[in-house]
Amino acid sequence: MRIEQDIKLDFKDVLFRPKRSTLKSRSEVELRRTFTFRNSGVSWTGVPIMAANMDTIGTFEMFNALRQFDMFTCIHKHYSIEDWGKFNESRQKNDYQHLAISTGISDKDLDRIGIIIEKTPDLKFICIDVANGYSQHFVDFVRKIRDKYPSKIIIAGNVVTGEMTEELIMSGADIVKVGIGPGSVCTTRIKTGVGYPQLSAIVECSDAAHGLGGHIISDGGCTCPGDVSKAFGAGADFVMLGGMLAGHDESAGEIIVDENNPEKKYKCFYGMSSDTAMKKYAGGVAEYRASEGRTVKTEYRGSVRNTVQEILGGLRSTCTYVGARTLKEISKRTTFVRVTQQFNSSMIEK
Ligand code: 5GP
Protein backbone atom coordinates (compact mmCIF):
# COMPACT_ATOMS: atom_id res chain seq x y z
CA MET A 1 0.00 0.00 0.00
CA ARG A 2 1.15 3.51 -0.78
CA ILE A 3 -0.33 6.90 0.02
CA GLU A 4 0.34 9.81 -2.33
CA GLN A 5 0.93 12.93 -0.30
CA ASP A 6 0.90 15.54 -3.07
CA ILE A 7 -1.90 18.01 -3.11
CA LYS A 8 -4.75 17.17 -5.52
CA LEU A 9 -7.32 19.86 -6.22
CA ASP A 10 -10.89 20.24 -7.45
CA PHE A 11 -12.53 23.23 -9.15
CA LYS A 12 -13.81 24.57 -5.84
CA ASP A 13 -10.30 24.62 -4.34
CA VAL A 14 -9.00 27.42 -6.58
CA LEU A 15 -9.78 30.83 -8.05
CA PHE A 16 -8.09 32.71 -10.89
CA ARG A 17 -5.71 35.45 -9.89
CA PRO A 18 -6.59 38.51 -12.04
CA LYS A 19 -3.84 39.84 -14.33
CA ARG A 20 -3.14 43.10 -16.09
CA SER A 21 -4.87 43.15 -19.46
CA THR A 22 -5.04 45.33 -22.54
CA LEU A 23 -8.44 44.00 -23.60
CA LYS A 24 -11.14 46.66 -23.73
CA SER A 25 -14.17 44.41 -23.75
CA ARG A 26 -15.03 40.78 -23.44
CA SER A 27 -16.48 40.86 -26.94
CA GLU A 28 -12.88 40.99 -28.21
CA VAL A 29 -12.16 37.49 -26.89
CA GLU A 30 -11.93 34.69 -29.47
CA LEU A 31 -13.30 31.44 -28.07
CA ARG A 32 -12.87 29.38 -31.20
CA ARG A 33 -9.85 27.13 -31.44
CA THR A 34 -8.29 25.14 -34.25
CA PHE A 35 -6.74 21.80 -33.43
CA THR A 36 -4.92 19.36 -35.67
CA PHE A 37 -5.17 15.92 -34.15
CA ARG A 38 -2.14 13.72 -33.64
CA ASN A 39 -3.20 10.35 -34.99
CA SER A 40 -5.84 11.17 -37.61
CA GLY A 41 -4.03 14.29 -38.86
CA VAL A 42 -7.45 15.93 -39.26
CA SER A 43 -8.16 19.54 -38.17
CA TRP A 44 -11.18 20.99 -36.39
CA THR A 45 -12.23 24.56 -35.64
CA GLY A 46 -14.93 25.52 -33.16
CA VAL A 47 -15.75 26.49 -29.59
CA PRO A 48 -14.42 23.49 -27.65
CA ILE A 49 -17.33 22.93 -25.28
CA MET A 50 -19.25 19.66 -25.66
CA ALA A 51 -22.56 18.14 -24.66
CA ALA A 52 -21.98 14.81 -22.88
CA ASN A 53 -22.96 11.55 -24.56
CA MET A 54 -25.71 10.91 -21.98
CA ASP A 55 -29.10 9.99 -23.41
CA THR A 56 -30.77 13.11 -21.96
CA ILE A 57 -27.97 15.46 -23.11
CA GLY A 58 -26.27 14.20 -26.27
CA THR A 59 -29.42 14.49 -28.40
CA PHE A 60 -29.86 15.53 -32.02
CA GLU A 61 -31.91 18.50 -30.73
CA MET A 62 -28.98 19.57 -28.52
CA PHE A 63 -26.67 19.29 -31.53
CA ASN A 64 -28.97 21.57 -33.57
CA ALA A 65 -28.86 24.21 -30.83
CA LEU A 66 -25.15 24.00 -29.97
CA ARG A 67 -23.89 24.08 -33.54
CA GLN A 68 -25.33 27.60 -33.84
CA PHE A 69 -22.63 28.56 -31.32
CA ASP A 70 -19.95 26.45 -33.06
CA MET A 71 -20.08 24.08 -30.09
CA PHE A 72 -19.93 20.27 -30.14
CA THR A 73 -22.23 17.37 -29.22
CA CYS A 74 -21.23 13.80 -28.45
CA ILE A 75 -24.38 12.06 -29.67
CA HIS A 76 -25.39 9.32 -27.21
CA LYS A 77 -25.09 5.69 -28.21
CA HIS A 78 -28.75 4.73 -27.79
CA TYR A 79 -29.93 6.18 -31.09
CA SER A 80 -30.74 3.37 -33.51
CA ILE A 81 -29.48 2.98 -37.06
CA GLU A 82 -32.94 4.19 -38.20
CA ASP A 83 -32.70 7.32 -35.99
CA TRP A 84 -29.37 8.15 -37.63
CA GLY A 85 -30.91 7.51 -41.04
CA LYS A 86 -33.64 10.07 -40.33
CA PHE A 87 -31.12 12.56 -38.96
CA ASN A 88 -28.96 12.19 -42.07
CA GLU A 89 -31.79 12.95 -44.49
CA SER A 90 -31.62 16.72 -44.14
CA ARG A 91 -27.93 17.15 -43.45
CA GLN A 92 -25.21 19.06 -45.27
CA LYS A 93 -21.62 17.80 -45.33
CA ASN A 94 -20.52 20.57 -42.96
CA ASP A 95 -23.01 19.59 -40.27
CA TYR A 96 -20.82 16.69 -39.21
CA GLN A 97 -18.01 18.98 -38.00
CA HIS A 98 -19.59 19.41 -34.62
CA LEU A 99 -20.70 15.95 -33.57
CA ALA A 100 -19.33 12.57 -32.60
CA ILE A 101 -20.91 9.15 -32.71
CA SER A 102 -20.50 7.38 -29.36
CA THR A 103 -19.87 3.72 -28.77
CA GLY A 104 -19.14 1.17 -26.09
CA ILE A 105 -16.60 -1.62 -26.66
CA SER A 106 -18.66 -4.75 -27.36
CA ASP A 107 -18.81 -6.53 -30.73
CA LYS A 108 -22.40 -5.35 -31.00
CA ASP A 109 -21.26 -1.74 -30.56
CA LEU A 110 -18.61 -2.23 -33.24
CA ASP A 111 -21.18 -3.60 -35.70
CA ARG A 112 -23.57 -0.73 -34.96
CA ILE A 113 -21.09 2.06 -35.59
CA GLY A 114 -19.80 0.19 -38.65
CA ILE A 115 -23.25 0.41 -40.26
CA ILE A 116 -23.87 4.03 -39.23
CA ILE A 117 -20.44 5.21 -40.41
CA GLU A 118 -20.91 3.45 -43.74
CA LYS A 119 -24.17 5.35 -44.20
CA THR A 120 -22.70 8.59 -42.81
CA PRO A 121 -19.26 8.88 -44.40
CA ASP A 122 -18.96 12.57 -43.40
CA LEU A 123 -18.88 11.67 -39.70
CA LYS A 124 -15.48 12.78 -38.42
CA PHE A 125 -15.46 11.90 -34.72
CA ILE A 126 -15.87 8.58 -32.88
CA CYS A 127 -16.22 8.72 -29.08
CA ILE A 128 -15.29 5.44 -27.37
CA ASP A 129 -16.65 5.69 -23.87
CA VAL A 130 -16.33 3.39 -20.86
CA ALA A 131 -16.49 4.11 -17.15
CA ASN A 132 -13.07 2.64 -16.53
CA GLY A 133 -10.54 3.33 -19.27
CA TYR A 134 -7.83 1.31 -17.54
CA SER A 135 -8.63 -2.13 -18.95
CA GLN A 136 -6.48 -3.81 -21.59
CA HIS A 137 -9.65 -4.75 -23.47
CA PHE A 138 -10.47 -1.05 -23.84
CA VAL A 139 -6.97 -0.20 -25.08
CA ASP A 140 -7.18 -3.06 -27.60
CA PHE A 141 -10.54 -1.75 -28.79
CA VAL A 142 -9.08 1.75 -29.32
CA ARG A 143 -6.30 0.13 -31.43
CA LYS A 144 -8.86 -1.82 -33.43
CA ILE A 145 -10.91 1.33 -34.18
CA ARG A 146 -7.77 3.25 -35.15
CA ASP A 147 -6.78 0.48 -37.60
CA LYS A 148 -10.26 0.36 -39.05
CA TYR A 149 -10.75 4.15 -39.29
CA PRO A 150 -7.32 5.77 -39.81
CA SER A 151 -8.72 9.20 -40.70
CA LYS A 152 -11.44 9.53 -38.06
CA ILE A 153 -10.82 11.62 -34.96
CA ILE A 154 -10.95 9.21 -32.02
CA ILE A 155 -12.02 10.31 -28.55
CA ALA A 156 -11.37 7.71 -25.82
CA GLY A 157 -11.89 7.59 -22.06
CA ASN A 158 -12.33 7.90 -19.20
CA VAL A 159 -9.05 8.04 -17.35
CA VAL A 160 -7.50 10.43 -14.80
CA THR A 161 -3.75 9.84 -14.85
CA GLY A 162 -0.91 10.85 -17.13
CA GLU A 163 0.44 7.38 -17.89
CA MET A 164 -2.94 6.07 -19.08
CA THR A 165 -3.49 9.23 -21.13
CA GLU A 166 -0.21 8.48 -22.89
CA GLU A 167 -1.11 4.84 -23.39
CA LEU A 168 -4.40 5.76 -25.07
CA ILE A 169 -2.76 8.33 -27.34
CA MET A 170 -0.04 5.84 -28.31
CA SER A 171 -2.81 3.33 -29.03
CA GLY A 172 -4.54 5.63 -31.50
CA ALA A 173 -6.71 8.09 -29.55
CA ASP A 174 -6.55 11.72 -30.68
CA ILE A 175 -8.40 13.10 -27.67
CA VAL A 176 -8.52 11.51 -24.21
CA LYS A 177 -11.58 12.00 -22.05
CA VAL A 178 -10.57 12.76 -18.44
CA GLY A 179 -12.74 12.34 -15.34
CA ILE A 180 -13.62 9.52 -12.97
CA GLY A 181 -16.10 10.38 -10.27
CA PRO A 182 -16.71 14.13 -10.64
CA GLY A 183 -20.04 13.91 -12.53
CA SER A 184 -23.12 15.59 -11.02
CA VAL A 185 -25.14 12.34 -11.13
CA CYS A 186 -22.24 9.96 -10.62
CA THR A 187 -21.82 7.89 -7.48
CA THR A 188 -18.52 6.22 -8.30
CA ARG A 189 -16.75 7.89 -5.39
CA ILE A 190 -19.21 6.57 -2.83
CA LYS A 191 -19.89 3.20 -4.44
CA THR A 192 -16.27 2.30 -5.14
CA GLY A 193 -14.02 4.77 -3.35
CA VAL A 194 -12.30 5.45 -6.68
CA GLY A 195 -11.75 8.93 -8.11
CA TYR A 196 -9.40 11.83 -8.64
CA PRO A 197 -9.94 15.54 -7.98
CA GLN A 198 -10.83 16.92 -11.39
CA LEU A 199 -8.61 20.01 -11.56
CA SER A 200 -5.49 17.96 -10.81
CA ALA A 201 -6.57 15.26 -13.25
CA ILE A 202 -6.79 17.94 -15.97
CA VAL A 203 -3.38 19.40 -15.11
CA GLU A 204 -1.67 15.99 -15.12
CA CYS A 205 -3.44 14.48 -18.13
CA SER A 206 -3.14 17.59 -20.31
CA ASP A 207 0.55 17.75 -19.57
CA ALA A 208 0.95 14.11 -20.60
CA ALA A 209 -1.21 14.51 -23.71
CA HIS A 210 0.34 17.76 -24.92
CA GLY A 211 3.82 16.26 -24.56
CA LEU A 212 2.81 13.73 -27.21
CA GLY A 213 0.85 16.11 -29.41
CA GLY A 214 -2.47 14.77 -28.12
CA HIS A 215 -5.51 16.54 -26.64
CA ILE A 216 -7.85 16.09 -23.67
CA ILE A 217 -11.46 16.69 -22.70
CA SER A 218 -12.29 17.55 -19.10
CA ASP A 219 -15.43 15.47 -18.52
CA GLY A 220 -17.67 16.11 -15.53
CA GLY A 221 -17.79 18.22 -12.41
CA CYS A 222 -18.58 21.64 -13.91
CA THR A 223 -21.47 23.20 -12.01
CA CYS A 224 -21.18 26.83 -13.11
CA PRO A 225 -19.51 28.91 -15.87
CA GLY A 226 -16.53 29.58 -13.57
CA ASP A 227 -15.77 25.84 -13.43
CA VAL A 228 -15.71 25.69 -17.23
CA SER A 229 -13.15 28.52 -17.23
CA LYS A 230 -11.10 26.73 -14.55
CA ALA A 231 -11.03 23.54 -16.63
CA PHE A 232 -9.61 25.48 -19.60
CA GLY A 233 -7.23 27.37 -17.30
CA ALA A 234 -5.91 24.06 -15.96
CA GLY A 235 -5.09 22.91 -19.51
CA ALA A 236 -8.19 21.19 -20.93
CA ASP A 237 -8.54 21.47 -24.71
CA PHE A 238 -12.28 20.67 -24.54
CA VAL A 239 -14.80 20.74 -21.69
CA MET A 240 -17.71 18.28 -21.59
CA LEU A 241 -20.96 19.15 -19.80
CA GLY A 242 -23.83 17.01 -18.56
CA GLY A 243 -25.74 18.58 -15.67
CA MET A 244 -25.22 22.17 -16.82
CA LEU A 245 -27.10 21.37 -20.04
CA ALA A 246 -29.86 19.33 -18.35
CA GLY A 247 -33.44 20.55 -17.89
CA HIS A 248 -33.72 22.34 -21.25
CA ASP A 249 -36.05 21.96 -24.22
CA GLU A 250 -33.22 20.27 -26.13
CA SER A 251 -32.58 17.74 -23.32
CA ALA A 252 -34.56 14.51 -23.73
CA GLY A 253 -37.55 13.77 -21.50
CA GLU A 254 -40.92 15.18 -20.61
CA ILE A 255 -41.49 18.33 -18.61
CA ILE A 256 -42.87 17.40 -15.18
CA VAL A 257 -45.22 19.92 -13.55
CA ASP A 258 -45.16 20.07 -9.74
CA GLU A 259 -48.55 18.85 -8.45
CA ASN A 260 -48.61 21.37 -5.60
CA ASN A 261 -47.22 24.28 -7.53
CA PRO A 262 -47.95 24.35 -11.28
CA GLU A 263 -45.45 27.21 -11.66
CA LYS A 264 -42.65 24.80 -10.88
CA LYS A 265 -41.51 22.60 -13.74
CA TYR A 266 -38.82 19.95 -13.90
CA LYS A 267 -37.07 17.54 -16.19
CA CYS A 268 -35.61 14.21 -15.20
CA PHE A 269 -31.80 13.84 -15.42
CA TYR A 270 -29.94 10.66 -14.59
CA GLY A 271 -26.57 8.96 -14.79
CA MET A 272 -26.01 6.48 -17.57
CA SER A 273 -25.64 3.68 -15.04
CA SER A 274 -28.51 4.76 -12.78
CA ASP A 275 -31.53 2.54 -12.23
CA THR A 276 -33.48 4.78 -14.61
CA ALA A 277 -31.01 4.19 -17.46
CA MET A 278 -30.70 0.49 -16.63
CA LYS A 279 -34.46 0.02 -16.79
CA LYS A 280 -34.77 1.99 -20.02
CA TYR A 281 -32.14 0.01 -21.85
CA ALA A 282 -32.97 -3.31 -20.14
CA GLY A 283 -29.54 -4.55 -19.27
CA GLY A 284 -27.85 -2.77 -22.13
CA VAL A 285 -26.28 -0.28 -19.81
CA ALA A 286 -25.20 -2.67 -17.08
CA GLU A 287 -21.83 -3.30 -18.65
CA TYR A 288 -21.43 0.29 -19.81
CA ARG A 289 -20.85 1.93 -16.50
CA ALA A 290 -19.07 0.11 -13.69
CA SER A 291 -20.84 1.96 -10.95
CA GLU A 292 -24.28 3.42 -10.46
CA GLY A 293 -25.55 6.89 -11.03
CA ARG A 294 -28.25 9.04 -9.54
CA THR A 295 -31.62 10.16 -10.87
CA VAL A 296 -32.53 13.77 -10.10
CA LYS A 297 -35.23 16.28 -10.97
CA THR A 298 -33.67 19.40 -12.53
CA GLU A 299 -35.50 22.66 -12.77
CA TYR A 300 -36.90 23.20 -16.27
CA ARG A 301 -34.92 26.04 -17.86
CA GLY A 302 -36.42 26.56 -21.34
CA SER A 303 -34.13 26.86 -24.34
CA VAL A 304 -30.49 25.89 -23.89
CA ARG A 305 -29.49 29.07 -25.75
CA ASN A 306 -29.74 31.20 -22.59
CA THR A 307 -27.58 28.81 -20.61
CA VAL A 308 -25.02 28.63 -23.42
CA GLN A 309 -24.85 32.42 -23.59
CA GLU A 310 -24.21 32.52 -19.85
CA ILE A 311 -21.40 29.96 -20.15
CA LEU A 312 -19.76 31.69 -23.11
CA GLY A 313 -20.18 35.12 -21.47
CA GLY A 314 -18.54 33.83 -18.28
CA LEU A 315 -15.66 32.31 -20.20
CA ARG A 316 -15.08 35.51 -22.17
CA SER A 317 -15.12 37.47 -18.96
CA THR A 318 -12.54 35.14 -17.33
CA CYS A 319 -10.33 35.68 -20.37
CA THR A 320 -10.48 39.45 -19.90
CA TYR A 321 -9.71 39.13 -16.16
CA VAL A 322 -6.54 37.16 -16.88
CA GLY A 323 -5.59 39.07 -20.03
CA ALA A 324 -6.18 36.28 -22.55
CA ARG A 325 -7.20 37.57 -25.97
CA THR A 326 -8.03 34.04 -27.14
CA LEU A 327 -9.15 30.88 -25.37
CA LYS A 328 -5.88 29.32 -26.49
CA GLU A 329 -3.97 31.74 -24.24
CA ILE A 330 -5.98 31.12 -21.09
CA SER A 331 -3.87 28.33 -19.60
CA LYS A 332 -0.65 30.30 -20.17
CA ARG A 333 -2.21 33.28 -18.39
CA THR A 334 -3.58 31.22 -15.49
CA THR A 335 -2.33 31.47 -11.95
CA PHE A 336 -4.67 29.75 -9.52
CA VAL A 337 -4.96 30.80 -5.90
CA ARG A 338 -5.77 27.99 -3.49
CA VAL A 339 -8.79 28.88 -1.39
CA THR A 340 -9.47 25.73 0.65
CA GLN A 341 -7.60 23.50 3.04
CA GLN A 342 -6.41 20.26 1.47
CA PHE A 343 -8.73 17.96 3.39
CA ASN A 344 -12.27 18.71 2.47
CA SER A 345 -14.94 16.14 3.17
CA SER A 346 -17.04 17.26 0.18
CA MET A 347 -14.42 15.55 -2.01
CA ILE A 348 -15.75 12.19 -0.90
CA GLU A 349 -19.38 13.13 -0.50
CA LYS A 350 -19.96 12.54 -4.21
P1 5GP B 1 -21.60 16.52 -15.21
O1 5GP B 1 -21.29 17.53 -16.27
O2 5GP B 1 -23.06 16.23 -15.10
O3 5GP B 1 -20.96 16.86 -13.89
O4 5GP B 1 -20.87 15.17 -15.67
C1 5GP B 1 -21.17 14.51 -16.87
C2 5GP B 1 -20.35 13.24 -16.95
O5 5GP B 1 -20.68 12.32 -15.90
C3 5GP B 1 -20.59 12.41 -18.20
O6 5GP B 1 -20.00 12.94 -19.34
C4 5GP B 1 -20.03 11.05 -17.79
O7 5GP B 1 -18.63 10.99 -17.94
C5 5GP B 1 -20.35 10.99 -16.31
N1 5GP B 1 -21.49 10.10 -16.04
C6 5GP B 1 -22.70 10.12 -16.64
N2 5GP B 1 -23.52 9.18 -16.10
C7 5GP B 1 -22.81 8.54 -15.16
C8 5GP B 1 -23.10 7.47 -14.26
O8 5GP B 1 -24.21 6.92 -14.20
N3 5GP B 1 -22.08 7.05 -13.46
C9 5GP B 1 -20.83 7.64 -13.52
N4 5GP B 1 -19.89 7.16 -12.72
N5 5GP B 1 -20.56 8.69 -14.32
C10 5GP B 1 -21.51 9.13 -15.13
Coordinates of N, CA and C and ligand atoms in Angstrom, one line a residue, residues 52 54 158 177 182-188 219-222 240-243 269 271-274 289 291-293, ligand 1:
A52 N -22.4 16.2 -23.2 CA -22.0 14.8 -22.9 C -22.8 13.8 -23.6
M54 N -24.7 11.5 -22.8 CA -25.7 10.9 -22.0 C -27.0 11.0 -22.8
N158 N -12.9 6.8 -20.0 CA -12.3 7.9 -19.2 C -11.2 7.4 -18.4
K177 N -10.5 11.4 -22.9 CA -11.6 12.0 -22.0 C -11.2 11.7 -20.6
P182 N -16.3 12.8 -11.0 CA -16.7 14.1 -10.6 C -18.1 14.5 -11.1
G183 N -18.8 13.6 -11.9 CA -20.0 13.9 -12.5 C -21.1 14.2 -11.5
S184 N -22.1 15.1 -11.9 CA -23.1 15.6 -11.0 C -24.1 14.5 -10.6
V185 N -24.2 13.4 -11.5 CA -25.1 12.3 -11.1 C -24.4 11.0 -11.0
C186 N -23.1 11.1 -10.7 CA -22.2 10.0 -10.6 C -22.0 9.6 -9.2
T187 N -22.0 8.3 -8.9 CA -21.8 7.9 -7.5 C -20.6 7.0 -7.3
T188 N -19.7 7.1 -8.3 CA -18.5 6.2 -8.3 C -17.7 6.4 -7.0
D219 N -14.0 16.0 -18.5 CA -15.4 15.5 -18.5 C -16.0 15.4 -17.1
G220 N -16.9 16.2 -16.8 CA -17.7 16.1 -15.5 C -17.2 17.1 -14.5
G221 N -18.1 17.4 -13.6 CA -17.8 18.2 -12.4 C -18.0 19.7 -12.6
C222 N -18.3 20.2 -13.8 CA -18.6 21.6 -13.9 C -20.0 21.9 -13.5
M240 N -16.4 19.0 -21.3 CA -17.7 18.3 -21.6 C -18.7 18.5 -20.4
L241 N -20.0 18.8 -20.8 CA -21.0 19.2 -19.8 C -22.2 18.2 -19.9
G242 N -22.6 17.8 -18.7 CA -23.8 17.0 -18.6 C -24.9 17.9 -17.8
G243 N -24.8 17.9 -16.5 CA -25.7 18.6 -15.7 C -26.0 20.0 -16.1
F269 N -33.2 14.0 -15.0 CA -31.8 13.8 -15.4 C -31.2 12.7 -14.6
G271 N -27.8 9.5 -14.4 CA -26.6 9.0 -14.8 C -26.8 7.8 -15.7
M272 N -25.8 7.5 -16.6 CA -26.0 6.5 -17.6 C -25.9 5.1 -17.0
S273 N -25.6 5.0 -15.7 CA -25.6 3.7 -15.0 C -26.6 3.7 -13.8
S274 N -27.5 4.7 -13.8 CA -28.5 4.8 -12.8 C -29.6 3.7 -13.0
R289 N -21.4 1.2 -17.6 CA -20.8 1.9 -16.5 C -20.6 1.0 -15.3
S291 N -20.2 1.7 -12.2 CA -20.8 2.0 -10.9 C -22.1 2.7 -11.2
E292 N -23.0 2.8 -10.2 CA -24.3 3.4 -10.5 C -24.3 4.9 -10.5
G293 N -25.4 5.4 -11.0 CA -25.5 6.9 -11.0 C -26.9 7.3 -10.4
Ligands
5GP1 P1 -21.6 16.5 -15.2 O1 -21.3 17.5 -16.3 O2 -23.1 16.2 -15.1 O3 -21.0 16.9 -13.9 O4 -20.9 15.2 -15.7 C1 -21.2 14.5 -16.9 C2 -20.3 13.2 -17.0 O5 -20.7 12.3 -15.9 C3 -20.6 12.4 -18.2 O6 -20.0 12.9 -19.3 C4 -20.0 11.0 -17.8 O7 -18.6 11.0 -17.9 C5 -20.3 11.0 -16.3 N1 -21.5 10.1 -16.0 C6 -22.7 10.1 -16.6 N2 -23.5 9.2 -16.1 C7 -22.8 8.5 -15.2 C8 -23.1 7.5 -14.3 O8 -24.2 6.9 -14.2 N3 -22.1 7.1 -13.5 C9 -20.8 7.6 -13.5 N4 -19.9 7.2 -12.7 N5 -20.6 8.7 -14.3 C10 -21.5 9.1 -15.1

